[in-house]
mmCIF file of C-alpha atoms in Angstrom:
data_model
loop_
_atom_site.group_PDB
_atom_site.id
_atom_site.type_symbol
_atom_site.label_atom_id
_atom_site.label_comp_id
_atom_site.label_asym_id
_atom_site.label_seq_id
_atom_site.Cartn_x
_atom_site.Cartn_y
_atom_site.Cartn_z
ATOM 1 C CA MET A 1 -47.083 165.828 232.129
ATOM 2 C CA LEU A 2 -47.025 164.447 235.664
ATOM 3 C CA SER A 3 -44.346 166.632 237.240
ATOM 4 C CA ALA A 4 -40.770 167.744 236.845
ATOM 5 C CA HIS A 5 -39.951 164.087 237.418
ATOM 6 C CA ILE A 6 -40.255 162.107 234.193
ATOM 7 C CA ILE A 7 -42.683 159.202 234.470
ATOM 8 C CA ASP A 8 -44.159 157.175 231.657
ATOM 9 C CA PRO A 9 -47.703 156.315 232.811
ATOM 10 C CA LYS A 10 -47.956 153.639 230.142
ATOM 11 C CA ASN A 11 -45.170 151.720 231.838
ATOM 12 C CA THR A 12 -46.424 152.308 235.371
ATOM 13 C CA ARG A 13 -48.831 150.024 237.229
ATOM 14 C CA ASP A 14 -52.284 151.576 237.548
ATOM 15 C CA LEU A 15 -53.510 151.526 241.163
ATOM 16 C CA SER A 16 -56.920 152.993 240.338
ATOM 17 C CA THR A 17 -58.841 149.716 240.435
ATOM 18 C CA GLU A 18 -57.986 149.198 244.084
ATOM 19 C CA ALA A 19 -57.656 152.785 245.320
ATOM 20 C CA ILE A 20 -60.412 154.734 243.507
ATOM 21 C CA ASP A 21 -64.114 154.329 244.317
ATOM 22 C CA CYS A 22 -67.077 154.312 241.941
ATOM 23 C CA ASN A 23 -67.405 158.112 242.246
ATOM 24 C CA GLY A 24 -63.829 158.690 241.154
ATOM 25 C CA HIS A 25 -62.576 159.589 244.626
ATOM 26 C CA ILE A 26 -59.589 158.157 246.450
ATOM 27 C CA LYS A 27 -60.365 155.504 249.049
ATOM 28 C CA VAL A 28 -58.945 155.360 252.546
ATOM 29 C CA MET A 29 -56.553 152.426 252.310
ATOM 30 C CA PRO A 30 -54.383 150.508 254.763
ATOM 31 C CA ALA A 31 -50.792 151.729 254.740
ATOM 32 C CA SER A 32 -49.733 148.217 253.768
ATOM 33 C CA PHE A 33 -51.337 148.782 250.356
ATOM 34 C CA TYR A 34 -49.048 151.726 249.549
ATOM 35 C CA ALA A 35 -46.046 150.046 251.165
ATOM 36 C CA ASN A 36 -46.088 147.663 248.217
ATOM 37 C CA THR A 37 -46.125 150.448 245.612
ATOM 38 C CA THR A 38 -43.482 152.711 244.082
ATOM 39 C CA LEU A 39 -43.169 156.498 244.101
ATOM 40 C CA ALA A 40 -44.001 156.484 240.395
ATOM 41 C CA GLU A 41 -47.134 154.380 240.882
ATOM 42 C CA ARG A 42 -48.376 156.637 243.659
ATOM 43 C CA GLY A 43 -47.525 159.720 241.611
ATOM 44 C CA VAL A 44 -49.474 158.509 238.594
ATOM 45 C CA LEU A 45 -52.468 157.601 240.775
ATOM 46 C CA ALA A 46 -52.495 160.968 242.530
ATOM 47 C CA VAL A 47 -51.992 163.152 239.468
ATOM 48 C CA ARG A 48 -54.553 161.290 237.360
ATOM 49 C CA HIS A 49 -57.191 161.816 240.021
ATOM 50 C CA GLY A 50 -56.260 165.287 241.287
ATOM 51 C CA VAL A 51 -55.158 163.966 244.693
ATOM 52 C CA TYR A 52 -52.322 165.219 246.897
ATOM 53 C CA CYS A 53 -52.584 163.281 250.152
ATOM 54 C CA LEU A 54 -53.217 159.532 249.871
ATOM 55 C CA PRO A 55 -55.282 158.808 252.993
ATOM 56 C CA THR A 56 -54.599 155.717 255.073
ATOM 57 C CA PHE A 57 -56.452 154.187 257.997
ATOM 58 C CA GLU A 58 -53.372 154.823 260.111
ATOM 59 C CA LEU A 59 -53.365 158.534 259.259
ATOM 60 C CA VAL A 60 -57.061 158.800 260.075
ATOM 61 C CA GLU A 61 -56.536 157.096 263.432
ATOM 62 C CA ARG A 62 -53.641 159.394 264.354
ATOM 63 C CA LEU A 63 -55.669 162.477 263.462
ATOM 64 C CA ARG A 64 -58.535 161.189 265.600
ATOM 65 C CA GLU A 65 -56.111 160.880 268.507
ATOM 66 C CA ILE A 66 -54.992 164.471 268.028
ATOM 67 C CA ILE A 67 -58.561 165.775 267.721
ATOM 68 C CA ASP A 68 -59.455 163.861 270.895
ATOM 69 C CA GLY A 69 -63.189 164.487 270.708
ATOM 70 C CA ARG A 70 -62.903 168.240 270.178
ATOM 71 C CA SER A 71 -64.822 170.166 267.521
ATOM 72 C CA ALA A 72 -62.895 170.136 264.246
ATOM 73 C CA ILE A 73 -63.068 171.046 260.573
ATOM 74 C CA GLU A 74 -60.836 170.407 257.587
ATOM 75 C CA ILE A 75 -59.765 173.279 255.353
ATOM 76 C CA GLY A 76 -58.601 172.725 251.779
ATOM 77 C CA SER A 77 -60.557 169.479 251.840
ATOM 78 C CA GLY A 78 -60.595 168.888 248.088
ATOM 79 C CA ASN A 79 -62.368 165.579 247.578
ATOM 80 C CA GLY A 80 -63.480 165.576 251.220
ATOM 81 C CA VAL A 81 -62.397 161.981 251.779
ATOM 82 C CA LEU A 82 -60.208 162.686 254.802
ATOM 83 C CA ALA A 83 -62.845 164.822 256.522
ATOM 84 C CA GLY A 84 -65.445 162.173 255.759
ATOM 85 C CA ALA A 85 -63.324 159.465 257.359
ATOM 86 C CA LEU A 86 -62.854 161.672 260.421
ATOM 87 C CA GLY A 87 -66.536 162.582 260.608
ATOM 88 C CA ILE A 88 -65.814 166.328 260.522
ATOM 89 C CA ARG A 89 -66.933 169.218 258.317
ATOM 90 C CA ALA A 90 -65.132 169.565 254.973
ATOM 91 C CA THR A 91 -64.426 173.053 253.590
ATOM 92 C CA ASP A 92 -62.509 174.394 250.598
ATOM 93 C CA ASN A 93 -62.403 177.611 248.590
ATOM 94 C CA LYS A 94 -62.660 175.408 245.465
ATOM 95 C CA MET A 95 -60.200 177.582 243.575
ATOM 96 C CA GLN A 96 -59.618 174.852 240.998
ATOM 97 C CA ASP A 97 -63.203 175.290 239.788
ATOM 98 C CA ASP A 98 -62.198 178.728 238.492
ATOM 99 C CA PRO A 99 -62.141 178.640 234.647
ATOM 100 C CA GLU A 100 -58.674 180.205 234.452
ATOM 101 C CA ILE A 101 -57.260 177.733 236.958
ATOM 102 C CA ARG A 102 -58.880 174.832 235.132
ATOM 103 C CA GLU A 103 -57.366 176.033 231.864
ATOM 104 C CA HIS A 104 -53.964 176.182 233.547
ATOM 105 C CA TYR A 105 -54.277 172.550 234.627
ATOM 106 C CA LYS A 106 -55.490 171.602 231.156
ATOM 107 C CA MET A 107 -52.352 173.113 229.655
ATOM 108 C CA MET A 108 -50.289 171.006 232.059
ATOM 109 C CA ARG A 109 -52.370 167.967 231.065
ATOM 110 C CA GLN A 110 -53.317 167.412 234.684
ATOM 111 C CA PRO A 111 -56.886 167.024 235.957
ATOM 112 C CA PRO A 112 -57.911 169.512 238.660
ATOM 113 C CA VAL A 113 -59.193 168.443 242.049
ATOM 114 C CA LYS A 114 -62.552 166.676 241.918
ATOM 115 C CA TYR A 115 -64.353 168.309 244.833
ATOM 116 C CA GLY A 116 -66.530 166.139 247.023
ATOM 117 C CA GLY A 117 -70.270 166.701 247.176
ATOM 118 C CA ASP A 118 -70.118 167.302 250.933
ATOM 119 C CA VAL A 119 -67.352 169.909 250.688
ATOM 120 C CA GLU A 120 -68.605 173.402 251.512
ATOM 121 C CA LYS A 121 -67.296 176.202 249.311
ATOM 122 C CA ILE A 122 -65.848 178.671 251.778
ATOM 123 C CA ALA A 123 -62.438 180.264 252.296
ATOM 124 C CA ALA A 124 -60.398 178.902 255.185
ATOM 125 C CA ARG A 125 -60.362 182.213 257.067
ATOM 126 C CA ASP A 126 -64.140 182.421 256.827
ATOM 127 C CA ALA A 127 -64.627 178.770 257.774
ATOM 128 C CA VAL A 128 -62.763 179.094 261.074
ATOM 129 C CA ARG A 129 -64.788 182.176 261.961
ATOM 130 C CA LYS A 130 -68.086 180.610 260.957
ATOM 131 C CA TYR A 131 -67.634 177.288 262.764
ATOM 132 C CA ARG A 132 -65.168 178.253 265.511
ATOM 133 C CA PRO A 133 -63.555 174.806 265.662
ATOM 134 C CA ARG A 134 -61.095 173.915 268.371
ATOM 135 C CA VAL A 135 -59.049 171.899 265.875
ATOM 136 C CA VAL A 136 -58.312 172.641 262.211
ATOM 137 C CA ILE A 137 -56.985 169.893 259.935
ATOM 138 C CA ALA A 138 -55.185 170.684 256.665
ATOM 139 C CA ALA A 139 -53.474 168.325 254.249
ATOM 140 C CA TRP A 140 -51.281 169.727 251.499
ATOM 141 C CA VAL A 141 -52.836 173.204 251.501
ATOM 142 C CA THR A 142 -50.694 175.942 249.971
ATOM 143 C CA HIS A 143 -49.880 178.918 252.172
ATOM 144 C CA LEU A 144 -50.763 182.475 251.217
ATOM 145 C CA TYR A 145 -48.160 184.290 249.117
ATOM 146 C CA ASP A 146 -46.656 187.348 250.780
ATOM 147 C CA GLU A 147 -44.598 189.672 248.571
ATOM 148 C CA ARG A 148 -42.582 190.663 251.663
ATOM 149 C CA ASN A 149 -41.407 187.059 251.868
ATOM 150 C CA HIS A 150 -41.123 186.235 248.181
ATOM 151 C CA ASP A 151 -38.690 183.347 248.624
ATOM 152 C CA ALA A 152 -41.257 181.422 250.671
ATOM 153 C CA GLY A 153 -43.438 181.058 247.587
ATOM 154 C CA GLY A 154 -47.101 180.295 248.124
ATOM 155 C CA ASN A 155 -50.261 181.171 246.253
ATOM 156 C CA MET A 156 -52.397 184.297 246.045
ATOM 157 C CA PHE A 157 -55.391 182.060 246.820
ATOM 158 C CA GLY A 158 -53.502 180.258 249.590
ATOM 159 C CA VAL A 159 -54.171 179.997 253.310
ATOM 160 C CA ASP A 160 -52.925 182.510 255.866
ATOM 161 C CA GLU A 161 -51.949 179.801 258.320
ATOM 162 C CA LEU A 162 -51.042 182.200 261.110
ATOM 163 C CA ASP A 163 -54.571 183.564 260.904
ATOM 164 C CA ILE A 164 -55.890 180.005 261.183
ATOM 165 C CA VAL A 165 -53.798 179.398 264.310
ATOM 166 C CA ARG A 166 -55.163 182.636 265.769
ATOM 167 C CA ASN A 167 -58.675 181.289 265.415
ATOM 168 C CA CYS A 168 -58.416 177.772 266.829
ATOM 169 C CA GLU A 169 -56.693 175.854 269.613
ATOM 170 C CA THR A 170 -54.808 173.372 267.464
ATOM 171 C CA TYR A 171 -53.712 173.468 263.832
ATOM 172 C CA VAL A 172 -52.724 170.147 262.272
ATOM 173 C CA PHE A 173 -50.912 170.031 258.943
ATOM 174 C CA VAL A 174 -50.103 166.957 256.849
ATOM 175 C CA GLY A 175 -47.503 167.519 254.154
ATOM 176 C CA ASN A 176 -44.124 166.720 252.635
ATOM 177 C CA THR A 177 -40.815 167.835 254.120
ATOM 178 C CA GLN A 178 -39.447 169.099 250.805
ATOM 179 C CA VAL A 179 -42.609 170.424 249.176
ATOM 180 C CA HIS A 180 -43.601 172.364 252.308
ATOM 181 C CA ALA A 181 -40.110 173.282 253.522
ATOM 182 C CA LYS A 182 -40.640 177.046 253.063
ATOM 183 C CA LYS A 183 -43.938 177.281 254.895
ATOM 184 C CA PRO A 184 -43.796 180.568 256.900
ATOM 185 C CA LEU A 185 -45.366 178.827 259.891
ATOM 186 C CA TRP A 186 -42.082 176.955 260.437
ATOM 187 C CA LYS A 187 -40.961 180.176 262.113
ATOM 188 C CA TYR A 188 -42.795 178.745 265.110
ATOM 189 C CA ARG A 189 -41.696 175.383 266.457
ATOM 190 C CA PRO A 190 -44.555 172.859 266.262
ATOM 191 C CA ASP A 191 -45.641 170.972 269.368
ATOM 192 C CA VAL A 192 -45.594 167.764 267.370
ATOM 193 C CA LEU A 193 -43.597 166.807 264.282
ATOM 194 C CA GLU A 194 -43.884 163.180 263.188
ATOM 195 C CA MET A 195 -42.663 161.440 260.044
ATOM 196 C CA PRO A 196 -44.299 158.005 260.222
ATOM 197 C CA THR A 197 -43.997 155.490 257.417
ATOM 198 C CA TRP A 198 -47.758 155.293 256.971
ATOM 199 C CA ILE A 199 -48.259 158.743 255.398
ATOM 200 C CA TYR A 200 -48.266 158.723 251.605
ATOM 201 C CA SER A 201 -48.695 161.454 249.009
ATOM 202 C CA ARG A 202 -48.086 162.450 245.406
ATOM 203 C CA ALA A 203 -44.573 163.708 246.219
ATOM 204 C CA LEU A 204 -41.942 162.173 243.945
ATOM 205 C CA ASN A 205 -38.893 163.651 245.662
ATOM 206 C CA GLY A 206 -38.288 160.758 248.057
ATOM 207 C CA SER A 207 -38.375 162.957 251.169
ATOM 208 C CA PRO A 208 -40.591 162.016 254.147
ATOM 209 C CA ASP A 209 -44.188 163.078 254.569
ATOM 210 C CA PHE A 210 -45.122 164.446 257.986
ATOM 211 C CA ILE A 211 -47.749 165.475 260.518
ATOM 212 C CA SER A 212 -47.165 168.729 262.396
ATOM 213 C CA VAL A 213 -49.233 170.260 265.173
ATOM 214 C CA TRP A 214 -49.200 173.877 266.313
ATOM 215 C CA SER A 215 -51.027 175.025 269.445
ATOM 216 C CA ALA A 216 -52.040 178.670 269.563
ATOM 217 C CA ASP A 217 -51.303 179.017 273.270
ATOM 218 C CA LYS A 218 -47.691 177.981 272.634
ATOM 219 C CA ILE A 219 -47.123 180.746 270.066
ATOM 220 C CA ILE A 220 -46.701 184.038 271.904
ATOM 221 C CA GLY A 221 -48.784 186.864 270.515
ATOM 222 C CA VAL A 222 -50.754 184.705 268.109
ATOM 223 C CA ARG A 223 -53.907 183.756 269.960
ATOM 224 C CA SER A 224 -56.869 186.044 269.272
ATOM 225 C CA LYS A 225 -58.619 187.709 272.178
#
């Protein structure tokens, strides 16, 4: 089962030969590679290999521009490919290594994330306090569930993104406009919101992927003292 969208993998072109390396991790590819693929092909590739964001050289370059030489880490790094391309520290709580979570994915017939060897096992809130980065990068992380805001969804193992903003200068999120539409952080207007054609993901809904940037000093009452 790939998603709520019905896809027959047997009748879908396999992109793995070009896009997956010898260690089973996604490669950073030129956007032109994915421009010549379909939503279904990208969905099959991503689900088969436990990938959410399909990194492109163009995405990496834009993130480098935003980082602008400042100290940075990635949270929710998963395979660590994006952090590796950026030359920054990769961190993740590695929740999908939990036996119960792995069993859940097995029941869905989906492989869990294959964590990279350079990805440090540490919760996002602890990572920002340990490394004190000026910039935090996150791609497709799930926000923390709050029972007071049930309709926003989220995950009990998710990231308290407001806490992350409190503990850095700049928080950069890469996601999908439909999948991440209920993110509580949207309460605060981002400094940057871009929907370029060169961001690709596992989303099958046809809505744009995006980059958003929040600066702590622009959100009144958020910045830690």
